[in-house]
CSV table of C-alpha atoms in Angstrom, one decimal:
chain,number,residue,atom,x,y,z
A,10,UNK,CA,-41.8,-9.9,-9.9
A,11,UNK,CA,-44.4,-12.2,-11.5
A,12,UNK,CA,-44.1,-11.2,-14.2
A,13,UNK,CA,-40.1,-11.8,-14.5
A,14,UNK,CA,-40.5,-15.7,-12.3
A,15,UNK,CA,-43.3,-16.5,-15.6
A,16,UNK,CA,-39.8,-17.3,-17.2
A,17,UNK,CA,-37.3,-17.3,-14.3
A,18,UNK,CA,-39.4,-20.1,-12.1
A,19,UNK,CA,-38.1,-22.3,-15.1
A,20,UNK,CA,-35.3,-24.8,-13.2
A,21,UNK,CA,-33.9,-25.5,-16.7
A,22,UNK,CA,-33.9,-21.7,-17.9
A,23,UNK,CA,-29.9,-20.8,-19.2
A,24,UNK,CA,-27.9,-18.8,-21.4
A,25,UNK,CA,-24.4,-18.8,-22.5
A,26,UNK,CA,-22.0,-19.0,-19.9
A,27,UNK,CA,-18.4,-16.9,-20.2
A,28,UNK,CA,-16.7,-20.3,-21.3
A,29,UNK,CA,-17.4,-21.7,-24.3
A,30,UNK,CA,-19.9,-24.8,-24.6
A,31,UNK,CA,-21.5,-24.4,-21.1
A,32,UNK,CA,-24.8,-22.7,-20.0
A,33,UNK,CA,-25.3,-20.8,-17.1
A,34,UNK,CA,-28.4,-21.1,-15.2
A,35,UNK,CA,-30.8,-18.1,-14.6
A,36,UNK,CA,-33.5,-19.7,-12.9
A,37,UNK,CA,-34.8,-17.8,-10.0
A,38,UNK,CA,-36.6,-19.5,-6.7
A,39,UNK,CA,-38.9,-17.6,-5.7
A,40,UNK,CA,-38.6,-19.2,-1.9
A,41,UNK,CA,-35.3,-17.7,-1.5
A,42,UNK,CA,-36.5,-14.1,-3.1
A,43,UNK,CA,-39.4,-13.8,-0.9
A,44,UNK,CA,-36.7,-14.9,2.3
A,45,UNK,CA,-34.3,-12.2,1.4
A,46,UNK,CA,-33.6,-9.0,2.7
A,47,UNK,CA,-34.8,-7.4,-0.4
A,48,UNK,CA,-38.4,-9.4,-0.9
A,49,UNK,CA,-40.3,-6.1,-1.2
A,50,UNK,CA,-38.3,-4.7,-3.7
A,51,UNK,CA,-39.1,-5.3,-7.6
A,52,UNK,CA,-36.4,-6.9,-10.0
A,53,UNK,CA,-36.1,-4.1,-11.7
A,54,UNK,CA,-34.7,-1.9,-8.8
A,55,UNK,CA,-31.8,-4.2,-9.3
A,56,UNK,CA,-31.6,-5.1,-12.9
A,57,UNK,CA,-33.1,-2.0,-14.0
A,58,UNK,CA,-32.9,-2.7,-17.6
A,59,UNK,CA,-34.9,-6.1,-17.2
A,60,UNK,CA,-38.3,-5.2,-19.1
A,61,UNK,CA,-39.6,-7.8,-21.5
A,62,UNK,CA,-38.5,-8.4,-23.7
A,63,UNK,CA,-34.7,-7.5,-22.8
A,64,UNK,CA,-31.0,-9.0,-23.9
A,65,UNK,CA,-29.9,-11.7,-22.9
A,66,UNK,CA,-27.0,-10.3,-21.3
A,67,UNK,CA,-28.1,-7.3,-18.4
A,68,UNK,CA,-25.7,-4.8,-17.1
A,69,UNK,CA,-24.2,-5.9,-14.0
A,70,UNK,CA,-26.0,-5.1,-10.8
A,71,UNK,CA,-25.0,-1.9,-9.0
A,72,UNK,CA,-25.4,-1.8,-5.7
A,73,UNK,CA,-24.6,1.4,-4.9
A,74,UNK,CA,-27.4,3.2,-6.7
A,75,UNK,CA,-29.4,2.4,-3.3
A,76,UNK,CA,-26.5,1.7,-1.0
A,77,UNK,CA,-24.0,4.9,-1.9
A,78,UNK,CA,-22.9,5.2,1.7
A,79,UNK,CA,-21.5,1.6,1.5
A,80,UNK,CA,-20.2,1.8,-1.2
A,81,UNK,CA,-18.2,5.0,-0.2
A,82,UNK,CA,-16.6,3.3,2.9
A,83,UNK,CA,-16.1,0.6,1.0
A,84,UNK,CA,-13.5,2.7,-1.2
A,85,UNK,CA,-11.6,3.6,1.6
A,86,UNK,CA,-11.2,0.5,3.1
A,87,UNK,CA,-9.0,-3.0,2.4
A,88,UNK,CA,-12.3,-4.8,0.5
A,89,UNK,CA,-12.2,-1.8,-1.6
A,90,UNK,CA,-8.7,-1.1,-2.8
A,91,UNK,CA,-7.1,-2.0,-5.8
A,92,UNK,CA,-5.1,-4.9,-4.0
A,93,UNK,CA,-8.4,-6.3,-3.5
A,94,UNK,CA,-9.9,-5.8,-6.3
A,95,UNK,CA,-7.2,-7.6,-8.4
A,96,UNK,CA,-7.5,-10.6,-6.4
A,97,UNK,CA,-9.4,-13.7,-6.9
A,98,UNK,CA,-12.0,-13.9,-6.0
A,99,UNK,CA,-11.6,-10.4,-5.6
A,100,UNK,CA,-14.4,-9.1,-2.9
A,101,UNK,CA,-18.2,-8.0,-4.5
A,102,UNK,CA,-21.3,-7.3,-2.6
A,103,UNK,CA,-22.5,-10.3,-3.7
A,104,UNK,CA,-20.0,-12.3,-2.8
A,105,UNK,CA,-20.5,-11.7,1.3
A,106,UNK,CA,-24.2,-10.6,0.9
A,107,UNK,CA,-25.9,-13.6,-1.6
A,108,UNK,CA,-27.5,-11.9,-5.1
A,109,UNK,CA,-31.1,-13.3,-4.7
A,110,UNK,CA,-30.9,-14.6,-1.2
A,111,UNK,CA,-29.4,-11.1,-0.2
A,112,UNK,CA,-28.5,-11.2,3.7
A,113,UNK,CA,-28.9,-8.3,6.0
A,114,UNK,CA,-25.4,-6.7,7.5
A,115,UNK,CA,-26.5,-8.2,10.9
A,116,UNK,CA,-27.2,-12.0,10.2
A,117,UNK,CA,-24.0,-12.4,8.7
A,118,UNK,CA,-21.3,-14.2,10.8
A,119,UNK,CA,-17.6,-15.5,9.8
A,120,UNK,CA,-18.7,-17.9,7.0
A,121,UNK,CA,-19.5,-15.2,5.1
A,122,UNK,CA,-15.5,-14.2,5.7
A,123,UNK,CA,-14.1,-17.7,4.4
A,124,UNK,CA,-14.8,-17.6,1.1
A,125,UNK,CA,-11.8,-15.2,1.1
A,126,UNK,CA,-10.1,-15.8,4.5
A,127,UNK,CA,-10.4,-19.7,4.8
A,128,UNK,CA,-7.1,-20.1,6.9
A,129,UNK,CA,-7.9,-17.3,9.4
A,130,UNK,CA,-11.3,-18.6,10.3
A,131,UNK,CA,-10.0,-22.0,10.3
A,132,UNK,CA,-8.0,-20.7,12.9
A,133,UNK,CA,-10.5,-18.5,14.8
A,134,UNK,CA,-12.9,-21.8,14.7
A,135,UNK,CA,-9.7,-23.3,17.0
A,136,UNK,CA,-9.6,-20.4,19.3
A,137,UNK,CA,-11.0,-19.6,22.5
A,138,UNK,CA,-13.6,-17.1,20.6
A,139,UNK,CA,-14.5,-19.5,18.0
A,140,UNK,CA,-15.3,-22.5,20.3
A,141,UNK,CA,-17.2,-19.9,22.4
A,142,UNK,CA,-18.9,-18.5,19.5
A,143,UNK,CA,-19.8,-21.9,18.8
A,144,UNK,CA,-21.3,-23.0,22.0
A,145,UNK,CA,-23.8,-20.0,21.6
A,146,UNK,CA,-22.0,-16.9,23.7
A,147,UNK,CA,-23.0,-14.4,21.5
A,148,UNK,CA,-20.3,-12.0,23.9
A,149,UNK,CA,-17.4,-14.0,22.0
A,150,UNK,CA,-15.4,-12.2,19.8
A,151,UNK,CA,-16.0,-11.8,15.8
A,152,UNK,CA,-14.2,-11.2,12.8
A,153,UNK,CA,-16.2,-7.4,13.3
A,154,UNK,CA,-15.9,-7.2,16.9
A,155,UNK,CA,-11.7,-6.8,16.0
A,156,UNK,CA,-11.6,-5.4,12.1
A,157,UNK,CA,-14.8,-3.2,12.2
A,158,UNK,CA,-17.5,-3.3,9.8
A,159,UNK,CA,-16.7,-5.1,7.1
A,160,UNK,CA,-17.5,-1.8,4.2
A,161,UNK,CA,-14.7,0.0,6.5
A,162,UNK,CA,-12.4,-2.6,6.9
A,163,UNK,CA,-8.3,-1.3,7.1
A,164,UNK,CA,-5.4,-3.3,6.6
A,165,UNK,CA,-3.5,-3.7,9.7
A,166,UNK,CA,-0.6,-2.0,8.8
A,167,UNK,CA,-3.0,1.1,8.6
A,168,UNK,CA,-2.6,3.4,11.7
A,169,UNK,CA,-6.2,3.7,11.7
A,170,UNK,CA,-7.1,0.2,11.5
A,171,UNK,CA,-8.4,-1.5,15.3
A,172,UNK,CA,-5.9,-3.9,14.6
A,173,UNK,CA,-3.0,-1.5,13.8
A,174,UNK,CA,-0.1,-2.6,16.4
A,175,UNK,CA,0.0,0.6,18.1
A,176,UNK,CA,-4.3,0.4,18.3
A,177,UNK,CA,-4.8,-3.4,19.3
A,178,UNK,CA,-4.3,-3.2,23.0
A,179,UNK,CA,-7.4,-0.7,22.9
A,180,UNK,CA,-9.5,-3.2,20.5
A,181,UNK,CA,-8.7,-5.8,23.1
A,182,UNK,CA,-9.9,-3.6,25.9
A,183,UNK,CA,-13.4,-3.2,24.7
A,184,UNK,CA,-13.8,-6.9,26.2
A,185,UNK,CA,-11.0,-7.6,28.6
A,186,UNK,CA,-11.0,-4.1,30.3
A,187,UNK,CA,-15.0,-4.5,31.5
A,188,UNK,CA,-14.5,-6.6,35.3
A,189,UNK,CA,-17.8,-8.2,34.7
A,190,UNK,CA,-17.2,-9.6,31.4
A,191,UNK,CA,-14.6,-11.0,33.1
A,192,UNK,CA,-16.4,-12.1,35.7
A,193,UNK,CA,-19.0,-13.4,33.5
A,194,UNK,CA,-16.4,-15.4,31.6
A,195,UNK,CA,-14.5,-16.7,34.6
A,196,UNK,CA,-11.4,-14.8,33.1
A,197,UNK,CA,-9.1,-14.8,36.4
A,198,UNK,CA,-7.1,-12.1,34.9
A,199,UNK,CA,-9.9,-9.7,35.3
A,200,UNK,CA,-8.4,-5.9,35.2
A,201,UNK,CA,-5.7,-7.2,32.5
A,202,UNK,CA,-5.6,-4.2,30.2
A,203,UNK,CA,-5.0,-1.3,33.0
A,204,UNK,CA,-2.2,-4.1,34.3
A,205,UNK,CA,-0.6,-3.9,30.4
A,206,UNK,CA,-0.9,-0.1,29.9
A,207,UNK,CA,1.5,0.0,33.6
A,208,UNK,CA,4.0,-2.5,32.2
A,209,UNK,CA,7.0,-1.7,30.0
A,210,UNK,CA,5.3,-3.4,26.5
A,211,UNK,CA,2.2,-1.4,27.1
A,212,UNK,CA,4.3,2.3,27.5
A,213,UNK,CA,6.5,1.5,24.5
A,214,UNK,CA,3.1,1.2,22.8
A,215,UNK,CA,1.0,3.5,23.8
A,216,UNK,CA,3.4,6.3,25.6
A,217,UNK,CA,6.3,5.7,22.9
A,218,UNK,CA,4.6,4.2,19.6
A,219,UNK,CA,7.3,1.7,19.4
A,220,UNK,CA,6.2,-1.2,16.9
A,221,UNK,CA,8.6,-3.6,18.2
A,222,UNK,CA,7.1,-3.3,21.4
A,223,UNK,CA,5.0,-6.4,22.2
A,224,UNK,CA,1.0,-6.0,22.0
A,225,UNK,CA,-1.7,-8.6,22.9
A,226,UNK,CA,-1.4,-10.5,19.4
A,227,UNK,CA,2.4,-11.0,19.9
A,228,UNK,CA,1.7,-13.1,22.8
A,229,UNK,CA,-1.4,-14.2,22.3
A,230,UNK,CA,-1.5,-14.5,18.9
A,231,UNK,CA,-4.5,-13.1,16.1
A,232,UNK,CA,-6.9,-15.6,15.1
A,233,UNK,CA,-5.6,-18.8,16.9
A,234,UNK,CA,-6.0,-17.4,20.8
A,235,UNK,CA,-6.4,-20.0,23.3
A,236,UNK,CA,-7.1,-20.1,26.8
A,237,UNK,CA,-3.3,-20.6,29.2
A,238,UNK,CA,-4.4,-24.4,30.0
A,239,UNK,CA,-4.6,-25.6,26.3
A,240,UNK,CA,-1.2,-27.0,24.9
A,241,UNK,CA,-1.5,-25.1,22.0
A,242,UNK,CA,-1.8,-21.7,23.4
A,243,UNK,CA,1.2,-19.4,23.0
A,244,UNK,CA,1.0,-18.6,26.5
A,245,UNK,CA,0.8,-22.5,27.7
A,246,UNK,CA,3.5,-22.9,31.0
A,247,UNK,CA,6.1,-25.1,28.6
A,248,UNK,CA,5.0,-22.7,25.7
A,249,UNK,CA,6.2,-19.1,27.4
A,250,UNK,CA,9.8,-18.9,26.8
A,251,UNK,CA,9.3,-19.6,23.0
A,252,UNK,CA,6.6,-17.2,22.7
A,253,UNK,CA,9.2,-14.6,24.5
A,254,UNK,CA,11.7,-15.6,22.4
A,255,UNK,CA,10.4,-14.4,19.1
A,256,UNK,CA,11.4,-11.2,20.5
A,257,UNK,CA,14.0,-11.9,23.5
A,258,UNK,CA,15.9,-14.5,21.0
A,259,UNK,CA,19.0,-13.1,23.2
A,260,UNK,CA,17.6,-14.2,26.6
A,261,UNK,CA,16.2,-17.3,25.5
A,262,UNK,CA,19.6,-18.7,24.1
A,263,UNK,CA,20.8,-18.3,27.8
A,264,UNK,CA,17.9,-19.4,29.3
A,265,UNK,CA,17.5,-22.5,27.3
A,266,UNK,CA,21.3,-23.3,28.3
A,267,UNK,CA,20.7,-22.5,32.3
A,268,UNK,CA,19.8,-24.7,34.5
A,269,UNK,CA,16.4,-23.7,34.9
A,270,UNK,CA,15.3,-23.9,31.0
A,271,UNK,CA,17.1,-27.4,30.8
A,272,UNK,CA,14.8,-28.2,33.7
A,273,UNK,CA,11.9,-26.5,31.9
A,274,UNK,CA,12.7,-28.7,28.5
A,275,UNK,CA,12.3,-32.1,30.2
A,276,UNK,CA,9.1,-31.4,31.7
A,277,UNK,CA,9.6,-30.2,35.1
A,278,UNK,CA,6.3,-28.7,36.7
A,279,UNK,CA,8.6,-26.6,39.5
A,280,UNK,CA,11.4,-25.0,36.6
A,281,UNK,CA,10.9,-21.0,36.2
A,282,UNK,CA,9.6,-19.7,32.9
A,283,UNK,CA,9.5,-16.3,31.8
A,284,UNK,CA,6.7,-15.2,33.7
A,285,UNK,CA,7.6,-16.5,36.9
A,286,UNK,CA,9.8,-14.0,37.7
A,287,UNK,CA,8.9,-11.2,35.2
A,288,UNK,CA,4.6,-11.7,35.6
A,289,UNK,CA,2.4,-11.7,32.1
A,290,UNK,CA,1.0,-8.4,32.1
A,291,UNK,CA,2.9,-6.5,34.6
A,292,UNK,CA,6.0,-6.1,33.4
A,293,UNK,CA,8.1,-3.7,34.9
A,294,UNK,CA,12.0,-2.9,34.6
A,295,UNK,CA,14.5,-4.7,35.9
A,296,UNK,CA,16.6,-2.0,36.9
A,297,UNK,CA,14.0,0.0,39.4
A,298,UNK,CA,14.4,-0.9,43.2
A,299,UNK,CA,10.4,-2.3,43.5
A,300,UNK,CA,11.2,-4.9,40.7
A,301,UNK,CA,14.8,-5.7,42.1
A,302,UNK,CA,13.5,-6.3,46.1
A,303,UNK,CA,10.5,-8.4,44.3
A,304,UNK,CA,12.2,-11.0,42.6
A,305,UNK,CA,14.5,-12.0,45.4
A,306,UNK,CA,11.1,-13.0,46.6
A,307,UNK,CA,10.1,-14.9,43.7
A,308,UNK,CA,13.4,-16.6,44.0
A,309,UNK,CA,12.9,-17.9,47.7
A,310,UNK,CA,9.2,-19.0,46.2
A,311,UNK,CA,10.9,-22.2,45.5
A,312,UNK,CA,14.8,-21.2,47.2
A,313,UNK,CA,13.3,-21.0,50.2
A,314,UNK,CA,16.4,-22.6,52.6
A,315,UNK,CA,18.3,-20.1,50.2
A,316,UNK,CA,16.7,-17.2,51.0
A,317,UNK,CA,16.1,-17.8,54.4
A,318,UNK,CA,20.1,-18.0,55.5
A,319,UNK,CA,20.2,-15.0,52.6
A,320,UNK,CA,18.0,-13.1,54.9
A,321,UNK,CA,20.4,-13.2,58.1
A,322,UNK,CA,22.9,-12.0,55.7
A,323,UNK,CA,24.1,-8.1,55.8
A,324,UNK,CA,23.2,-8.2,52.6
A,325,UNK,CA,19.9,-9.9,52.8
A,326,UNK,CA,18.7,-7.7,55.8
A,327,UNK,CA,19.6,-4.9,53.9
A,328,UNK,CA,17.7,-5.6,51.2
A,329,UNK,CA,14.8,-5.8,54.0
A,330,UNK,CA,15.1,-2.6,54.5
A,331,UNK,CA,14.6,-2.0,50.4
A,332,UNK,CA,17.6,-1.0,49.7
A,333,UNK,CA,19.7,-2.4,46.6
A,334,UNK,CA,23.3,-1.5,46.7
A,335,UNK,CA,24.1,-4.9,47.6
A,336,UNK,CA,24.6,-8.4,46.2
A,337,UNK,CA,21.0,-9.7,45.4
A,338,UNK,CA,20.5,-13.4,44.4
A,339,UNK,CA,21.5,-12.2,40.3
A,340,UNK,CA,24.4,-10.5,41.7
A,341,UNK,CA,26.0,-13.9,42.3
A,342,UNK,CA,24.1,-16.3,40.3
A,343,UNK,CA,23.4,-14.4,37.3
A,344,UNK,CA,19.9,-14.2,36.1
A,345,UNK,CA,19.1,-16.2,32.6
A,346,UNK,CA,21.9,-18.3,32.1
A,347,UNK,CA,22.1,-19.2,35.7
A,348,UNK,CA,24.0,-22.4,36.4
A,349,UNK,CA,24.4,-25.1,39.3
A,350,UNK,CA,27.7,-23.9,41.0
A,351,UNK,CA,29.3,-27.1,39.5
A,352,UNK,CA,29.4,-26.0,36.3
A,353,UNK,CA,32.7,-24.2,36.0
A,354,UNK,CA,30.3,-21.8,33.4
A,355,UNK,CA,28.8,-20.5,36.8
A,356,UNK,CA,29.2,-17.3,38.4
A,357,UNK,CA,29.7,-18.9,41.7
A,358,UNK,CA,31.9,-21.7,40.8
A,359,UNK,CA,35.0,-22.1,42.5
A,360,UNK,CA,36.9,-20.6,39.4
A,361,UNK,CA,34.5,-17.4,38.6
A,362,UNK,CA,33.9,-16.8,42.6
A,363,UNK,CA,36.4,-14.4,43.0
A,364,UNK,CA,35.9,-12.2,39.8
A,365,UNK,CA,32.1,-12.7,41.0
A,366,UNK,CA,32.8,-11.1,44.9
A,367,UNK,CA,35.1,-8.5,42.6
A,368,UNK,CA,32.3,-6.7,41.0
A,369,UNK,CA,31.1,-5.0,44.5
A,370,UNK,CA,34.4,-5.2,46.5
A,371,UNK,CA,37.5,-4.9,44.1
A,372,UNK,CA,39.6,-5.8,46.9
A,373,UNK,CA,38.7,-9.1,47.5
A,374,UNK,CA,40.8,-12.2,47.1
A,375,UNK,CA,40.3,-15.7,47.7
A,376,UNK,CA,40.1,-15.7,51.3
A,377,UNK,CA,37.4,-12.8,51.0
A,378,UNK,CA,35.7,-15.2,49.2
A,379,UNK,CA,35.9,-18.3,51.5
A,380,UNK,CA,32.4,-16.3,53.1
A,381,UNK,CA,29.4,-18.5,52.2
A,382,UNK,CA,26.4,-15.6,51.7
A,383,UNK,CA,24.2,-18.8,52.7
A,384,UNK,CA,26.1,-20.2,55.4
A,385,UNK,CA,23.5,-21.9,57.7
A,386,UNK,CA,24.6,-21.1,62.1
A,387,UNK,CA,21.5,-24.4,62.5
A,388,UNK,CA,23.5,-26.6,60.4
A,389,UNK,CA,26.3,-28.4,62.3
A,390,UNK,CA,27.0,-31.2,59.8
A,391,UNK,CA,27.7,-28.3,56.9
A,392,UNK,CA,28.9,-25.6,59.2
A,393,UNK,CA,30.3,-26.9,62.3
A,394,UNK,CA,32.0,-23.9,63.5
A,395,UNK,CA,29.8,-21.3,62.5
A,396,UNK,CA,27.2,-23.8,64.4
A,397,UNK,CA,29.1,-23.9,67.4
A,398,UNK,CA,30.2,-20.2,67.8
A,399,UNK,CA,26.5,-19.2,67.4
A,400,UNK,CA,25.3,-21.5,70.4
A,401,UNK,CA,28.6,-19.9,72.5
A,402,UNK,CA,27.1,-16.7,71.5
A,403,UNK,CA,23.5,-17.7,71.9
A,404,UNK,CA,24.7,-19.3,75.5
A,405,UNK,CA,26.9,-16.6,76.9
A,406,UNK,CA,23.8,-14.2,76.0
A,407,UNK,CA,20.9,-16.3,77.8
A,408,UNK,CA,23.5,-16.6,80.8
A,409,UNK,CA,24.2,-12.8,81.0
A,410,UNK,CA,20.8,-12.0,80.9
A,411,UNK,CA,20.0,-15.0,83.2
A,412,UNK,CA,22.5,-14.0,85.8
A,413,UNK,CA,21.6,-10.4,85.7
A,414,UNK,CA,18.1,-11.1,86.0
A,415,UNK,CA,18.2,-13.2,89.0
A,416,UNK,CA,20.7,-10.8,90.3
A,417,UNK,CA,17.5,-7.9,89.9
A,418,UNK,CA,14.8,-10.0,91.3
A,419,UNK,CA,16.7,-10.7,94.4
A,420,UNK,CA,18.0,-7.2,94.5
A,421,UNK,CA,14.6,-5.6,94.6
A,422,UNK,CA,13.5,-7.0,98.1
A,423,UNK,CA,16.6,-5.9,99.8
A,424,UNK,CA,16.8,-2.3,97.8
A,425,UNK,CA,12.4,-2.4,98.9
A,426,UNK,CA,13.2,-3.0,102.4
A,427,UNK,CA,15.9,-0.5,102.6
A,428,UNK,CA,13.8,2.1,101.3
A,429,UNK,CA,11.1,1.9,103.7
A,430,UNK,CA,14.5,1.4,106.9
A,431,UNK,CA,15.2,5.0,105.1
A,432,UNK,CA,12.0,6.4,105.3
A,433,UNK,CA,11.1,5.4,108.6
A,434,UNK,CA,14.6,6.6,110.3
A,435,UNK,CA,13.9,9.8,108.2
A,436,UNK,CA,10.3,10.2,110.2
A,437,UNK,CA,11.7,9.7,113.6
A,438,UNK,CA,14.1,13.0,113.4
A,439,UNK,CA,11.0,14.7,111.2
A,440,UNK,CA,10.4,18.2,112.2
A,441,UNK,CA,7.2,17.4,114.6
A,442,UNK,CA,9.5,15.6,116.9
């Protein structure tokens, strides 16, 4: 080495550089050399031809004469392939490891990845990882912690890549599946992957290898996750039915035309988003009884007069008793592109209430559907009769049990004292007498 710094310590040492009329500097510090991760080796185990006197120009360094292992894993992954290769700057050893100031695989972090991926760690530096990562929580996610090393880095539409859409929920799991990391972390959603492996989007992934089927990224997003309280997370409250909609663009056409995503729109903290009545990670079927009998509950979370006077309903007590072969709250009102029953577009408007009652009874006319499912026996300004019949009803009841309970108490005495007249009579013509 001191013998190659005799010349290379020169700062103004150059030779012809690839374009012609500039020089290209060969000086070598010796600070950086000696900091590296390859300070004990000589020069020449990298530039191998480098005895004095030598060319001017040297063979390129190859790295793989030590580091064959690497350099095989390399081949097989994304940094390796021809793609790659033909790109500009298209990845080199040096290029993520330094030449001189060579860096071991450890120590490096993601500015070692922007020289190629600028946008994506741009984006990671924004997200809840990067900001961590900044702070000094060395458990925040890396560019390795989700691709793998970076010699056997895949391309994503690789099966075998972590971040292969069939394979992501797993790479998320290796953090959000431990409780104390959670814990740790103050992540509130703590047992979140088993939760998405039970809902629909995580059996279409895992059970049925369906791509279309959402995965952590589609919701979430890749590189640019935030935490649920920053405005621009995917999964912010006013953010959720857009983020749905890149793949319920269906639903969210009616939704955004109900009332409740009108409502939603102009800001309104109480409006029902997509998870409201669906959950984040739980997702189930909307056809299967549990899910049915759930939401009418989620409905009365802010219907609550609504699904009280529901509930003394034959169809809301027979719901109680979990069964679903009756009229449930989007039976009537629909369930995306539900609208206030002024709106003659609404299923319960006084034009659409009859085909609506149709759909369970066949039969039914407009008188049938004169009967108000919420009709409210405590309301005598709305429901005057129905108010009045129930306190006859309520009345006549109290007084039948009254009467009959005063007739009882004032019964027993007389039916007591002519039980012991009985008994007594009965011992005077006893057998002993």
């Amino acid at each position: 080495m001191e013998d190659c710094l005799a010349c290379h310590a020169d700062k103004g040492l150059a030779r012809g550089a690839p374009v012609r009329g500039k020089t290209l500097s060969v000086f070598v510090d010796e600070a950086v050399l000696q900091g590296s991760a390859h300070a004990s080796l000589p020069c020449v185990a990298c530039h191998r031809s480098a005895t004095a006197p030598h060319d001017e120009r040297l063979p390129a360094v190859s790295c793989a004469g030590c580091h064959a292992g690497q350099r095989a894993a390399l081949g097989e992954g994304i940094h390796g392939s021809r793609k790659a290769e033909a790109a500009r700057p298209a990845p080199s050893c040096a290029a993520c490891h330094g030449t001189h100031d060579v860096k071991a695989a450890a120590s490096l972090s993601t500015q070692t990845c922007v020289a190629c991926h600028a946008r994506q760690v741009d984006l990671y530096r924004s997200s809840v990882h990067g900001r961590s990562r900044a702070r000094g929580d060395a458990e925040a996610a890396t560019c390795r912690s989700c691709h793998g090393p970076a010699h056997k880095a895949l391309a994503k539409a690789d099966p075998q890549s972590p971040t292969y859409h069939l394979s992501l929920p797993r790479t998320c799991a290796q953090c959000h599946a431990d409780p104390e990391l959670a814990r740790r972390h103050g992540i509130e959603v703590g047992a979140v992957y088993q939760q998405y492996m039970d809902s629909i989007h995580g059996r279409a992934v895992t059970r049925s290898g369906l791509l279309v089927a959402a995965n952590c990224s589609d919701c979430h997003g890749a590189h640019e996750i935030r935490a649920r309280t920053d405005a621009g997370s995917r999964v912010f409250r006013a953010n959720i039915p857009r983020t749905c909609a890149t793949c319920h663009a269906g639903v969210y056409r009616d939704y955004a035309e109900s009332i409740h995503g009108k409502a939603a729109a102009h800001g309104a903290a109480g409006a029902p988003v997509c998870t409201d009545c669906h959950s984040a990670h739980q997702i189930r079927r909307v056809e299967g009884a549990p899910w049915q009998l759930d939401v009418i509950r989620e409905c009365g979370t802010c219907h609550r007069e609504s699904l009280r006077t529901y509930r003394d309903t034959f169809h809301g007590k027979v719901t109680q008793l979990g069964l679903t072969r009756v009229a449930k709250c989007s039976d009537c009102h629909g369930s995306h592109s539900i609208q206030p029953a002024s709106d003659p577009r609404s299923r319960v408007s006084p034009g659409n209430i009859v085909s609506t009652c149709q759909q369970c009874h066949p039969a039914a006319g407009k008188s049938f559907a004169q009967f108000h499912p919420h009709a409210d026996a405590r309301d005598r300004v709305r429901f005057p009769r129905l108010y009045y019949v129930n306190l006859l009803m309520i009345s006549l009841l109290v007084g039948t049990f009254a009467f009959f309970g005063v007739h009882t108490v004032l019964w027993l005495p007389r039916s007591l004292v002519e039980r012991l007249r009985r008994r007594s009579g009965s011992g005077e013509e006893g057998p002993d007498r």
